[in-house]
Structure formats: C-alpha cells, structure tokens
Short mmCIF file of C-alpha atoms (C1' of nucleotides) in Angstrom, two decimals:
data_model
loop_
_atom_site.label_atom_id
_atom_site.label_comp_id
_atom_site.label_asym_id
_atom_site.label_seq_id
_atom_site.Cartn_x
_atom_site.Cartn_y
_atom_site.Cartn_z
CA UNK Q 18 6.02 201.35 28.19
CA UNK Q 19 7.30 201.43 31.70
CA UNK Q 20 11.17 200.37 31.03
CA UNK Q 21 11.13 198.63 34.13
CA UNK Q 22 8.23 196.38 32.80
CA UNK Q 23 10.01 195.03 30.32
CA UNK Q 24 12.11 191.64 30.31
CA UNK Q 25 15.74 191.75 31.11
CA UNK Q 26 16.94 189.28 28.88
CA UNK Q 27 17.65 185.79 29.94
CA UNK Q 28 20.00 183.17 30.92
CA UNK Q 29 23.44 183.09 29.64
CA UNK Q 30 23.29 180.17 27.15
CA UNK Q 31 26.88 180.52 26.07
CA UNK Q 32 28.26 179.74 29.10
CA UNK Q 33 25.97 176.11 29.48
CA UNK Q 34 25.89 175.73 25.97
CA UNK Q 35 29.15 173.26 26.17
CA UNK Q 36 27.62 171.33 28.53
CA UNK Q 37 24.19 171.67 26.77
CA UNK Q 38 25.50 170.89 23.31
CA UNK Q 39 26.80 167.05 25.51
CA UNK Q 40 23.37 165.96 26.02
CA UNK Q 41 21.80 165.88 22.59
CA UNK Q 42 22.11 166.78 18.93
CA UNK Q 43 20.88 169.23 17.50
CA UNK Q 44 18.49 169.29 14.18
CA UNK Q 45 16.40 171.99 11.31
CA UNK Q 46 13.24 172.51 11.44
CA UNK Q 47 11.63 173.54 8.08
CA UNK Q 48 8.89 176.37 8.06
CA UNK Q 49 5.89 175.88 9.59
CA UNK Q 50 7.09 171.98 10.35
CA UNK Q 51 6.13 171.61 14.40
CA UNK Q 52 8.19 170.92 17.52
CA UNK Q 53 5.69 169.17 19.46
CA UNK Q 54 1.75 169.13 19.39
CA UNK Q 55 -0.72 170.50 22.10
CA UNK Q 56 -1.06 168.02 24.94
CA UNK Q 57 2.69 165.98 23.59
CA UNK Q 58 4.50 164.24 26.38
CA UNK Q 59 6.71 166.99 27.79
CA UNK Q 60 9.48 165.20 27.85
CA UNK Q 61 11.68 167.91 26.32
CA UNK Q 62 12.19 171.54 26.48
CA UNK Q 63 13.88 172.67 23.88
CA UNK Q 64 16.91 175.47 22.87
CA UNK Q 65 16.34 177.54 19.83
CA UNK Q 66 19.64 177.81 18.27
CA UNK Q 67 18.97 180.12 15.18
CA UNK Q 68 15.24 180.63 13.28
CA UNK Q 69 12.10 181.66 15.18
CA UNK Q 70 9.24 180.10 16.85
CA UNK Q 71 5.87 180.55 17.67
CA UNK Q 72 3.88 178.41 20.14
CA UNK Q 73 0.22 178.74 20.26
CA UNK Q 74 -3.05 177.51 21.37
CA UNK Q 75 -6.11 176.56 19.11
CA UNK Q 76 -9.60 176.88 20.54
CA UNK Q 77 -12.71 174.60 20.32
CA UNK Q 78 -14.25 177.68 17.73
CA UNK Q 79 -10.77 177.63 15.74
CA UNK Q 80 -9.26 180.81 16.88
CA UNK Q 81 -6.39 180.90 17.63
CA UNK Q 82 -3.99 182.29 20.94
CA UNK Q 83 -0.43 182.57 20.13
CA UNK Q 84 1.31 182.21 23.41
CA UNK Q 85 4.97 183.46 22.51
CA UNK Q 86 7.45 183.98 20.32
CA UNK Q 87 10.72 182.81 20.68
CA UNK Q 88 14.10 183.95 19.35
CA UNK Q 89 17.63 182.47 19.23
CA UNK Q 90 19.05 181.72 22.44
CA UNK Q 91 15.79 181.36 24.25
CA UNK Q 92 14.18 178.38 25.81
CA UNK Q 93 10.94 177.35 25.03
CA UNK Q 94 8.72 174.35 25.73
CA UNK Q 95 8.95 174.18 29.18
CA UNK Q 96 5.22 175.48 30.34
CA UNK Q 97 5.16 172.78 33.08
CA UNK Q 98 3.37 169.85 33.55
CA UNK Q 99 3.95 166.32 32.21
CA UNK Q 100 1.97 167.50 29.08
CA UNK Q 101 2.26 171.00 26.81
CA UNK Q 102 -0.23 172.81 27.17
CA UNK Q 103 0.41 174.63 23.68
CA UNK Q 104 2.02 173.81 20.31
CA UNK Q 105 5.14 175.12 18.90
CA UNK Q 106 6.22 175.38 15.29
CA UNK Q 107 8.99 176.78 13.45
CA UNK Q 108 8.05 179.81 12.00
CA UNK Q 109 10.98 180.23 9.34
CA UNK Q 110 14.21 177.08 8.74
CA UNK Q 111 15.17 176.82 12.57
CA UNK Q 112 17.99 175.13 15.06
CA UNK Q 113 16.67 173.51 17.65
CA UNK Q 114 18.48 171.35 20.48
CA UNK Q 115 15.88 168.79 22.07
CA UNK Q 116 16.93 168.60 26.32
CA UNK Q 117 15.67 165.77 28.04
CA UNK Q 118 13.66 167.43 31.27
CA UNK Q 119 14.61 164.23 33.06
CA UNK Q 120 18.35 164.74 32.52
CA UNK Q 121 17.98 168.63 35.04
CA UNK Q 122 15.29 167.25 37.20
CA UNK Q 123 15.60 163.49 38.24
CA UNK Q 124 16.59 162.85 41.86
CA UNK Q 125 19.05 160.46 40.52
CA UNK Q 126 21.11 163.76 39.15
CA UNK Q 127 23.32 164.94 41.87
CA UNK Q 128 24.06 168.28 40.74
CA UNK Q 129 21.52 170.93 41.94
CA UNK Q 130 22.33 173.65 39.58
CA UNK Q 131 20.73 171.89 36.78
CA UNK Q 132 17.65 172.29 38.34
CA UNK Q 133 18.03 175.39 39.42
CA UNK Q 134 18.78 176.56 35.62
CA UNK Q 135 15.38 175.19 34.65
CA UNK Q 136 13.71 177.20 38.08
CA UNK Q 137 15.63 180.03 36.53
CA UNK Q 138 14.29 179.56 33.03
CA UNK Q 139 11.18 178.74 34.03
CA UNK Q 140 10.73 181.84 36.33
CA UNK Q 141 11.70 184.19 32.76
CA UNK Q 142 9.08 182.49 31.31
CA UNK Q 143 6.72 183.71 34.09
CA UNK Q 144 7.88 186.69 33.49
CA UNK Q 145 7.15 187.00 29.94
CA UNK Q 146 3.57 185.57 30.50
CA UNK Q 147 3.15 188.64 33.21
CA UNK Q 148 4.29 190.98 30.65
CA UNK Q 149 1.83 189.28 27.92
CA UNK Q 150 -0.66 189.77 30.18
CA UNK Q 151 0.26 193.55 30.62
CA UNK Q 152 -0.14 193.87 26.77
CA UNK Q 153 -3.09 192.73 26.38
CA UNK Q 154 -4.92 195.22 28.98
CA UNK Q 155 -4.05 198.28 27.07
CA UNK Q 156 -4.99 199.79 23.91
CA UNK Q 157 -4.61 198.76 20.44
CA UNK Q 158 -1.93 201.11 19.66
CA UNK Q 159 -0.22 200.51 22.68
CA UNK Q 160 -0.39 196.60 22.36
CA UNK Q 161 1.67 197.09 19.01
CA UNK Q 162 4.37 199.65 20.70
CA UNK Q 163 4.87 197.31 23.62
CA UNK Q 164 5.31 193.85 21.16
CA UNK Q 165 8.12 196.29 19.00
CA UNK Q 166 9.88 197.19 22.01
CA UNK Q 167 9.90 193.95 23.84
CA UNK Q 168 10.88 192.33 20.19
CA UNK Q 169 13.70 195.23 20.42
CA UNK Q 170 15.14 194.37 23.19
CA UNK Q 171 15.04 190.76 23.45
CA UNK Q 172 17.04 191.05 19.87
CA UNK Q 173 20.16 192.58 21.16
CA UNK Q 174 18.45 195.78 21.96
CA UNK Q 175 18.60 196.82 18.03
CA UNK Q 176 16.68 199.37 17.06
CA UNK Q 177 16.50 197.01 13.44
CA UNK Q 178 14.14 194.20 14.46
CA UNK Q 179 13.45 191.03 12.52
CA UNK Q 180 9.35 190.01 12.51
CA UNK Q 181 9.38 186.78 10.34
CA UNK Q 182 6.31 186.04 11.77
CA UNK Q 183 2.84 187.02 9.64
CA UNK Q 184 0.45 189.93 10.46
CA UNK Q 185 -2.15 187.10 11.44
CA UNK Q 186 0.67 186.02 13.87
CA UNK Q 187 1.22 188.70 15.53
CA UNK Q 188 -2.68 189.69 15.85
CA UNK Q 189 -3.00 186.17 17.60
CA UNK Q 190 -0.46 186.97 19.92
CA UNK Q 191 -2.13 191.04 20.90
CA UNK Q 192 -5.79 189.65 20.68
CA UNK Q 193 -6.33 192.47 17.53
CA UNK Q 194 -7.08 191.71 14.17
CA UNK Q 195 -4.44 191.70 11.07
CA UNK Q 196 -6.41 194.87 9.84
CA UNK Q 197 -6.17 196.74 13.55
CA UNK Q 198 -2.11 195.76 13.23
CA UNK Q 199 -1.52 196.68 9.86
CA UNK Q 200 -3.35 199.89 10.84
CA UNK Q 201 -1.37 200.61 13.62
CA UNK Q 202 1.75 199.99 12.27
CA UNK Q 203 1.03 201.89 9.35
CA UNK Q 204 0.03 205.19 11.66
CA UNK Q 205 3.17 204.32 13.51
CA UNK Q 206 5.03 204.24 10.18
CA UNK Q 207 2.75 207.64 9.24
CA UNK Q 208 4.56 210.02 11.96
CA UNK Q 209 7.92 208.50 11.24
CA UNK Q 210 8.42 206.36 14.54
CA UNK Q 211 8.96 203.65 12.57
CA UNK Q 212 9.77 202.46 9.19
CA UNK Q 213 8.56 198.86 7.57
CA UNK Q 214 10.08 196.61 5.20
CA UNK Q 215 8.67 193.42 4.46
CA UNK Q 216 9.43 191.55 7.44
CA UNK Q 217 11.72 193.90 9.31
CA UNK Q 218 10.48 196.84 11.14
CA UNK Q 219 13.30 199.86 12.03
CA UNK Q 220 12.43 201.88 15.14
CA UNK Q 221 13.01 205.40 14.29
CA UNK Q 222 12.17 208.04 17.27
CA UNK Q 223 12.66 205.26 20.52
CA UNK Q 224 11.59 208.47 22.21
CA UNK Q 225 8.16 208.60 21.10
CA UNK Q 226 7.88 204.98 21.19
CA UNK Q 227 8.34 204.87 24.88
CA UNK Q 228 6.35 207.74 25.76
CA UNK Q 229 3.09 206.35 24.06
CA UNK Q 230 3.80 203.26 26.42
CA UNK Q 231 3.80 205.20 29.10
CA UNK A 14 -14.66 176.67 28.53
CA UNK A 15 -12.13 174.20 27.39
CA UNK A 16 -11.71 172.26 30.64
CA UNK A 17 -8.23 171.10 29.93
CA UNK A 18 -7.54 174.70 29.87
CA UNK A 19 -7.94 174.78 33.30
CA UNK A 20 -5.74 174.58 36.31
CA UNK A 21 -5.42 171.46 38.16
CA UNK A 22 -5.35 172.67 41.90
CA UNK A 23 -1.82 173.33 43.32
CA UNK A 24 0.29 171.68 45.69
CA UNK A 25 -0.06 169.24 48.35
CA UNK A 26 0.39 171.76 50.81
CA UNK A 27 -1.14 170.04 53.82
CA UNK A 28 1.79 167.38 53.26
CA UNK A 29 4.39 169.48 53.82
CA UNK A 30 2.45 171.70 56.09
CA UNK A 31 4.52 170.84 59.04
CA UNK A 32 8.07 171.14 57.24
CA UNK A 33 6.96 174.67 56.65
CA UNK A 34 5.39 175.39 59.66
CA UNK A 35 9.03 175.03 61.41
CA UNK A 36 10.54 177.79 59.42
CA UNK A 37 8.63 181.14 60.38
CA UNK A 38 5.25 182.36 62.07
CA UNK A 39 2.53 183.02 60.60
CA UNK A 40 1.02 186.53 61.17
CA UNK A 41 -2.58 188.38 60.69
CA UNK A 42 -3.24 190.98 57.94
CA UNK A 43 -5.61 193.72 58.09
CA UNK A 44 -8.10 193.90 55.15
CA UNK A 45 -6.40 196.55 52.45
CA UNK A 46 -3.08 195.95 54.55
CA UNK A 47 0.23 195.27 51.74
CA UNK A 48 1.78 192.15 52.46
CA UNK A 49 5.00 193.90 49.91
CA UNK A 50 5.17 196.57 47.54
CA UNK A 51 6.12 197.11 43.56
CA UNK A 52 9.65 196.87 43.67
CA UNK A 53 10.51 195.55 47.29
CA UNK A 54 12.67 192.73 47.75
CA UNK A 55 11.74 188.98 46.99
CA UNK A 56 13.45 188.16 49.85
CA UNK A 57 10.42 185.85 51.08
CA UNK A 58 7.68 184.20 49.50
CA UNK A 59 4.38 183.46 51.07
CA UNK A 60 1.73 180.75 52.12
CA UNK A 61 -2.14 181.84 52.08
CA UNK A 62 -3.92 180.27 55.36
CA UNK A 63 -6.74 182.28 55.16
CA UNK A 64 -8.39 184.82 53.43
CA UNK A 65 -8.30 186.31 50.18
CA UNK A 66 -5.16 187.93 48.44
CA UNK A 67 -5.03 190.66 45.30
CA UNK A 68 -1.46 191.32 43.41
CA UNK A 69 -1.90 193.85 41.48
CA UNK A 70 0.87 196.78 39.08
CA UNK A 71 -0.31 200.08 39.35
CA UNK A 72 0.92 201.42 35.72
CA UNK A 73 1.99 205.24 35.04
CA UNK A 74 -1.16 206.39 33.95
CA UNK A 75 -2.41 205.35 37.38
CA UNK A 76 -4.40 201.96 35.89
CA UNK A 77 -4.13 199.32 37.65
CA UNK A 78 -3.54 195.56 36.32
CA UNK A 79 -4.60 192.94 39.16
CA UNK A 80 -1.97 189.96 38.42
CA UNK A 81 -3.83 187.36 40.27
CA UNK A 82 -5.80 186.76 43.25
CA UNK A 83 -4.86 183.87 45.92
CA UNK A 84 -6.96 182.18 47.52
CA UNK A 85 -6.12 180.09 51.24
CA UNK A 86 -3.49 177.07 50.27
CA UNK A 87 -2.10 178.89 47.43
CA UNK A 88 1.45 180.20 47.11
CA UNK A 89 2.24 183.83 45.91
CA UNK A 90 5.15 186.35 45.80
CA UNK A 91 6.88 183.92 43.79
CA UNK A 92 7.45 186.18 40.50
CA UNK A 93 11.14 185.21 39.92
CA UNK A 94 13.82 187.91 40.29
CA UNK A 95 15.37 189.87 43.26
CA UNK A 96 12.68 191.93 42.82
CA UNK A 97 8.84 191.74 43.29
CA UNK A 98 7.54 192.60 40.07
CA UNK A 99 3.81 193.49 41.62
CA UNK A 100 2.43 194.87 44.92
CA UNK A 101 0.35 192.57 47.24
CA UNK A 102 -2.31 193.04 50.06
CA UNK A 103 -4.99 191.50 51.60
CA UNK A 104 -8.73 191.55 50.36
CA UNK A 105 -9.94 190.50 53.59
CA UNK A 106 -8.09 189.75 57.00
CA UNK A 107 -6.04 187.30 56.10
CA UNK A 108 -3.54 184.53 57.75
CA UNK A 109 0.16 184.58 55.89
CA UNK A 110 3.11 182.30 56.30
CA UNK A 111 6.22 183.79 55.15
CA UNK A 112 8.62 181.82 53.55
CA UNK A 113 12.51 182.75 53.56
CA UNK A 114 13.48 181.91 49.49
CA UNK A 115 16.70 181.44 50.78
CA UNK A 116 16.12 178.32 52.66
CA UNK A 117 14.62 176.63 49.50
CA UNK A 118 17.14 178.10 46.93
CA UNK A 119 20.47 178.56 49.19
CA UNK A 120 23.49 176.37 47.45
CA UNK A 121 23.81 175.73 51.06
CA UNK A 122 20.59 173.39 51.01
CA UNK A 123 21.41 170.08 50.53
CA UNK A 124 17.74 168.78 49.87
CA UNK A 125 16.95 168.80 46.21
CA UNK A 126 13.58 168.66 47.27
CA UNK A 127 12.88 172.33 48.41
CA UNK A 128 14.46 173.67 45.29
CA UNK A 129 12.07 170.92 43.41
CA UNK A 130 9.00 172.37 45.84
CA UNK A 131 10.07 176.18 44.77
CA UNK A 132 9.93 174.96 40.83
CA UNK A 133 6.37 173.37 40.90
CA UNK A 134 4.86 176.49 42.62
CA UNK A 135 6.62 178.36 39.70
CA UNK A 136 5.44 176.43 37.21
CA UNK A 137 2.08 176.55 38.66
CA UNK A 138 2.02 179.90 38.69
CA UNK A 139 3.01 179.93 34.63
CA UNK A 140 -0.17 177.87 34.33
CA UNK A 141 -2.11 180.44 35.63
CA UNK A 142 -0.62 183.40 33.86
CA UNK A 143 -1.17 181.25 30.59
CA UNK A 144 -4.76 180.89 31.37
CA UNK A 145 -4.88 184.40 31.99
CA UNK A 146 -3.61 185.14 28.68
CA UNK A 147 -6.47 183.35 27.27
CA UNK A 148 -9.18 184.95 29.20
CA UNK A 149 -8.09 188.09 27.93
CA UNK A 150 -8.12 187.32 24.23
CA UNK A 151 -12.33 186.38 24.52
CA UNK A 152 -15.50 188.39 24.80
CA UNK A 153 -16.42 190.14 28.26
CA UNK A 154 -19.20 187.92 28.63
CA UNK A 155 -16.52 184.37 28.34
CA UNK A 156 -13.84 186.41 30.37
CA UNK A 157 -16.60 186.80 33.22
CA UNK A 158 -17.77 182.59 32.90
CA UNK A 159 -14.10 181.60 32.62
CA UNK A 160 -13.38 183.95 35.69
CA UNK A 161 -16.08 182.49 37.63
CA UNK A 162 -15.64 178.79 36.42
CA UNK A 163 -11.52 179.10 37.23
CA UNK A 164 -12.65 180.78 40.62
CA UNK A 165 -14.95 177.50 41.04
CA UNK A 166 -12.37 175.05 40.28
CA UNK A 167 -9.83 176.40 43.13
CA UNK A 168 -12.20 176.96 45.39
CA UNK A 169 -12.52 172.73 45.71
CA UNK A 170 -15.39 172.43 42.44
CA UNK A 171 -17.40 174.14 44.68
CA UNK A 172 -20.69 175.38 42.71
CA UNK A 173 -20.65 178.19 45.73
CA UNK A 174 -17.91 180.84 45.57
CA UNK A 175 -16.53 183.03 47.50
CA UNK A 176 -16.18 186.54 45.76
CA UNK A 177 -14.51 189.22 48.75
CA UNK A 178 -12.81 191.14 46.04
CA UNK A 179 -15.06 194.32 44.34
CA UNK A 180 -15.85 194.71 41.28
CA UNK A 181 -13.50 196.73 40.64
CA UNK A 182 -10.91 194.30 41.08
CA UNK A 183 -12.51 191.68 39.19
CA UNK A 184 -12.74 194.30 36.61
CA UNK A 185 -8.84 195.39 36.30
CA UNK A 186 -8.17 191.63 36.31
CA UNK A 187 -10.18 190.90 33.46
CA UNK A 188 -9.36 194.19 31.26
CA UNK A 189 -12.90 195.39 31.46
CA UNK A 190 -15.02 197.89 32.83
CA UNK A 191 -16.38 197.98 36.56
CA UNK A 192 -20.19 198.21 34.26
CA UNK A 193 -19.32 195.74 31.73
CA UNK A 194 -18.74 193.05 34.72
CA UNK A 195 -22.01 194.02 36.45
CA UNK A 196 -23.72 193.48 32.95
CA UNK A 197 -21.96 190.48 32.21
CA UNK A 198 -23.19 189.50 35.84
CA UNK A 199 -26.39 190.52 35.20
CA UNK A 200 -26.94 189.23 32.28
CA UNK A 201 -25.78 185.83 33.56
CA UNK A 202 -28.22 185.87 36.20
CA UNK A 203 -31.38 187.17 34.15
CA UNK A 204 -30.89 183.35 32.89
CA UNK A 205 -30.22 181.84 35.45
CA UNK A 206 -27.01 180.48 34.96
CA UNK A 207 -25.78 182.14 38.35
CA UNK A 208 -27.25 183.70 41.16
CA UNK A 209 -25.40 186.58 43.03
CA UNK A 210 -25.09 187.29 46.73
CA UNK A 211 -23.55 189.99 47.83
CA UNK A 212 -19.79 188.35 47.43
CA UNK A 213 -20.73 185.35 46.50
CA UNK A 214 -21.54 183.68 43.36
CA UNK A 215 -23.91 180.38 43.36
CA UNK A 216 -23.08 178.48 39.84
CA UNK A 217 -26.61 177.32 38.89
CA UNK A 218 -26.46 176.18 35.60
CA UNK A 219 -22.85 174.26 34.84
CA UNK A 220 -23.45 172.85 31.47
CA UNK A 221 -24.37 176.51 30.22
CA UNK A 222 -21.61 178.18 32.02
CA UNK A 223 -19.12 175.18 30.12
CA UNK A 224 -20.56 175.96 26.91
CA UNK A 225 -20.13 179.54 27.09
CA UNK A 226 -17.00 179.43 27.80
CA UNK A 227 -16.62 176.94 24.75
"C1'" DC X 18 5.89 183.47 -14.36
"C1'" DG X 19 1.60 182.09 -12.21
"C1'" DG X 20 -1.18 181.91 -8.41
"C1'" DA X 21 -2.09 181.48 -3.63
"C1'" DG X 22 -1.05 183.56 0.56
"C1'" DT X 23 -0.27 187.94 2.68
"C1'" DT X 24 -0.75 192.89 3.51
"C1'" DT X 25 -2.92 197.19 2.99
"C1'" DT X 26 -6.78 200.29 2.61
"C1'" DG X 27 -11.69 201.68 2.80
"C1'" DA X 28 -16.60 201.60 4.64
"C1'" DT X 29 -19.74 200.14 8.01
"C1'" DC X 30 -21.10 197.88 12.34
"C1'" DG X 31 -21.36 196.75 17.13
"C1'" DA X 32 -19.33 195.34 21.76
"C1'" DG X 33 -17.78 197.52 25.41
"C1'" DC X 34 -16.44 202.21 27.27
"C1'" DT X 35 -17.83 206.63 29.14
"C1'" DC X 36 -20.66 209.61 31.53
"C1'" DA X 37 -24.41 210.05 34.59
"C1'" DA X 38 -27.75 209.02 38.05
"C1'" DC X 39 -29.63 206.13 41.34
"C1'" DG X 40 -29.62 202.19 44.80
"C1'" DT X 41 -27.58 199.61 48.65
"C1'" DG X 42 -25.15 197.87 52.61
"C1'" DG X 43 -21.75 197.59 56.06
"C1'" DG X 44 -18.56 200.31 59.03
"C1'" DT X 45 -18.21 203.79 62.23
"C1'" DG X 46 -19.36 207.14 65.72
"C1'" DG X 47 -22.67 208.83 68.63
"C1'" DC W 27 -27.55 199.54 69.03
"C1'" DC W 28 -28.94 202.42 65.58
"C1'" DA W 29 -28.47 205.87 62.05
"C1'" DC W 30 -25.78 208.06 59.07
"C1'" DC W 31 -22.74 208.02 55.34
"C1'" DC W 32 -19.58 206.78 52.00
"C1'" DA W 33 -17.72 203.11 49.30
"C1'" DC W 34 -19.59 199.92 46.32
"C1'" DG W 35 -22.84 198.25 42.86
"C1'" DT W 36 -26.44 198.66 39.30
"C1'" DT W 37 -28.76 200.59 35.38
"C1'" DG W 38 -29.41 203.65 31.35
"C1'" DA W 39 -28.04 206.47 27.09
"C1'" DG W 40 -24.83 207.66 23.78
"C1'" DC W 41 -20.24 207.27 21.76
"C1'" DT W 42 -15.83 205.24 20.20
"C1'" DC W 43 -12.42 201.96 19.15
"C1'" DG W 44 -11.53 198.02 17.03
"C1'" DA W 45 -14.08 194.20 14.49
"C1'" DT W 46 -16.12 192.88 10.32
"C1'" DC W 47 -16.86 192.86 5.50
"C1'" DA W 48 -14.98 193.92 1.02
"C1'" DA W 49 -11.60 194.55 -2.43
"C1'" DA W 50 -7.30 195.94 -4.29
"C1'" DA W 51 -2.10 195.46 -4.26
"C1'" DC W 52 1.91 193.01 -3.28
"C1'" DT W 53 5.40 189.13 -2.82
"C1'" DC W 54 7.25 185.07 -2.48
"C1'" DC W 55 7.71 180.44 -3.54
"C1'" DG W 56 6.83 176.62 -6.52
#
DNA sequence: CGGAGTTTTGATCGAGCTCAACGTGGGTGG
DNA sequence: CCACCCACGTTGAGCTCGATCAAAACTCCG
C-alpha cells in the first residue's frame, strides 16, 4: 500500500481526556452487548477506552456491511446526523465513555475548540471511510494486506497486531468471504510474511507486505 | 435500494449564498482543467456553481479510484488535513467558488457558526463516503441502480439525469469494468427500467430500480 | 468435558474481467 | 460548414478470481 494512503493516527486523547473524563462516567460493555442500534438518537459519540468495536450495517437481504473497527483511544459513533446510520457493538469486554454531542456543539457553549475537536474527529473519520473505500477497489489479496497494515499502524505501529474480531468480521468489513480471508491469510502465512495465532496475527517481512500494496 | 441509505441533499447553500459570495470570486474551469492536485495544499475549499466535478487518486500501479463526483451546490475539497488527499478537475466547464478554510476555521473567527457550517459539509461528506462503502460491497448490476438512483436523488429526485462523466469514470468509481457498466446499462435498458441518451440517463421504471437495489 | 461456533481446506461454479473488434459522435481544422 | 478522426461506447468470446457448497478440524466457553 501507498504509505502515504494510510491514516496518521488520530487525536491526542490524553491530553482532553481530563477534561473528557468531567463530562460523564464511564462503563463495560460485555461481548457482543451493543452501544447503540441503527437509526438510535445520536445523541452521543462515544470514546473507546480499552476492548474493541465493530459498527456495522445490516441489509434488507441480511448481509451484512461492517463499517469500521475501532480500537482504544479512538472515537466512534459520530457518523453525523441526528440519527446513526449504523450499529456498534462491543466485540470483546470493552470501556466506553458516553459524550453528550450537545455538550461540543450547542451555541450555548462558548468555547470553540470543542467543536473544533469534533470537526477534527469527524474529518479522521472521513478519512478512514476514504481509505475503506480504497480497500475495497483492489484485489482480494490486497484487501487483506491493506486491513493488516492499517490494523498495524493504528495499534502503535506493532508489527504484533491484535484481531479479536471473527473471520466473518473481517470478510464483512473487505466485501470477501470468510473462505477468500482465511485463504489469503493462510498464503500470506505460506511465504512467511506473516504468522497467525488464534486471534493475533505477527507481521513478519513488512517489506513484502508493502510492496504487494503497492 | 434501502432508501434510508440514502443521502438527504446537502446544505442550504442558497441561504448563505451571499455570506459566501463576499469572500472570493468565482472563476471558470475548462473541461479536464484540475481545480488542485494529489498532495497540494488544503488551503481552500470549494463551492460547485455549475458543472460537473470528478476527485479522483491515481494509485501506483497507475489505477485510478474516482472519490466522488460533485455536482452544482455541492461542497468539495473538504478531505480534512493540510493536505488534499485526492486530485480534482472539472468534467465539464464548470463555475467554482473558492473558499479560504481559514476564514471558517481561524481561532481568530469569532462566529461559531462558520466553524459549525465547515462541520456539516464534513459530515456530509462522511455520509457519502459511507454510502460508497456500501455500493461497493453489492453486485455490478446494484452498484450501477444505486449509482444511478444516488445520482437521481442529488440531482433534485429528478427521474432525468445528467451523466457528463464517461464511462470510464463511472467505472473507476464503482470498482468495475468500463464493459461491465455498459452491460449493466444495457441490460437495464433491454427492460426498460432506464433509457440512455448519450449522457443522460431517463429513470423509467422507479419501483424496479428500488427493488433492485433492495 | 461437551457442543456450538469458528476456522481451515477442498472441489466446483459463475460473475465480472480481459482481449478483441466494431460502432458512434463531437471537436477540430480545412 | 462539413468531413475527418480520435476518444468514447458497445458487443462478443473465453478465462479467472473469488463465491459457493461441502466437510473436516479446532477452540473456547458454559
């Protein structure tokens, strides 16, 4: 994958997460328990502290579009609108920290950078759908490359990435089937770029994973 | 398709018209003439009069992924970042307003409201990159409908759209093949669902189209 | 431990791509 | 203004990648 394609990652949460952390408590989220429904008053965004999430849409036929992924210290719920427009759930035991949208973007609230910080979050987001879209124009193979290496660097840039999301997941999210994943990863895992454990992936040869995004 | 899927058409722009009228001139582009480049700086943002737009990322291999197309009251160049993350030009002459992002974002702006202006465009434009990301998960035959039904809605519900763009355009925005959108076309007029002009689409048959698109 | 959910692997099928040839129309120069 | 010409669009035949169908192996909770 073109480098420059890929997401620089985020806001810096740890410097607003004092001020954050005043506005509402935080609570767990068990597996699989939801956030908020499709079409939920979007009165919240919401701040993953620790866990995972996946946010997705389900058709009229029952398929099913996962929209994103998110990981700890990312935003998510915040798609616009005074409705969501897709559901999120906790993939595994998850952290999450409710924000009232009202409290950044009322005209009542003097302070103008709380706005801006959801402009700013909002715009990443953007980004991220751009890049999804990216994904899914290219191969097979190269949708699974591109998911590894975006997972890699939005988790600290580790070459050790944790997928706690299921095969079926992560075909939602590419538009391939669990079968066409599994394959790839296993060819992948075949010419030692990569090396699986149950739900952990290690990226081996970086080299050749960036050269078959091209 | 799913009609709440859809994008509710923009901005009041005719409102605020004026406001933005005051702040630069408008200017003329040729047909195939860049409005900015991969890359450049997001200094300014821009306002569609008329005409038809194409943002498009020309990848390594030399494929091309068309981002979005704008169409006259629409906002684009408004991908977030210093940067502009995809090249845009005109599909046919076309009248642009260019928008300084400084005079909406500056800390120096006391009106919440631009800043507030600058976030709905944003978040429209998530929408659409979201709705995107569905099209591209489907057949070629529902990515064609939903193109043409999502073309329809912006273009005021009109049953009688405007196409400028080729098909080769149409087909690096919808992943397919310049052939597989002239079939899909084809096809769709052999029932008589649509009937195509030379760039322009009549929508014949709604109910079918809708139901495709399921 | 038991059993359902998940992942892998294999065999076959088909939607959409590729390659090729032909048709068409609008822009440009004479 | 017209005719040429080249970019654009359509149509056909065969092939390939990823989907589908099937079944075995694993693993993780309860």
């Amino acid at each position: 994958m073109d480098t420059q394609v890929r997401i620089q990652s985020a806001i810096d949460v740890e410097s607003n997460e004092k001020s954050l952390g005043q506005m509402s408590g935080s609570r767990w989220f068990l597996r699989k328990e939801e956030v908020y429904g499709e079409g939920a008053s979007a009165a919240y965004f919401y701040l993953l502290k620790s866990g995972f999430i996946r946010s997705f849409k389900t058709l009229s036929d029952g398929r099913r579009h996962v929209q994103s992924f998110s990981i700890p210290g990312e935003f998510f719920g915040l798609e616009s609108g005074d409705r969501h427009f897709v559901a999120s759930e906790a993939i595994i035991r998850s952290k999450i920290l409710a924000l009232p949208r009202s409290a950044f973007t009322a005209s009542s609230v003097p302070d103008q950078s709380a706005l801006k910080y959801i402009l700013d979050i909002t715009a990443l987001e953007l980004r991220r759908a751009q890049y999804h879209n990216l994904l899914l124009l290219r191969s097979a193979q190269e949708r699974v490359v591109g998911f590894l290496l975006d997972m890699s660097e939005r988790q600290q840039n580790s070459f050790d990435i944790s997928l706690p999301m299921t095969r079926t997941d992560i075909a939602d999210y590419l538009g391939l089937t669990i079968e066409t994943v599994s394959r790839m990863l296993g060819k992948l895992e075949s010419m030692s770029a990569i090396e699986i454990q149950r739900r952990r992936v290690i990226l081996r040869k970086m080299a050749v994973l960036l050269e078959m995004f091209a």
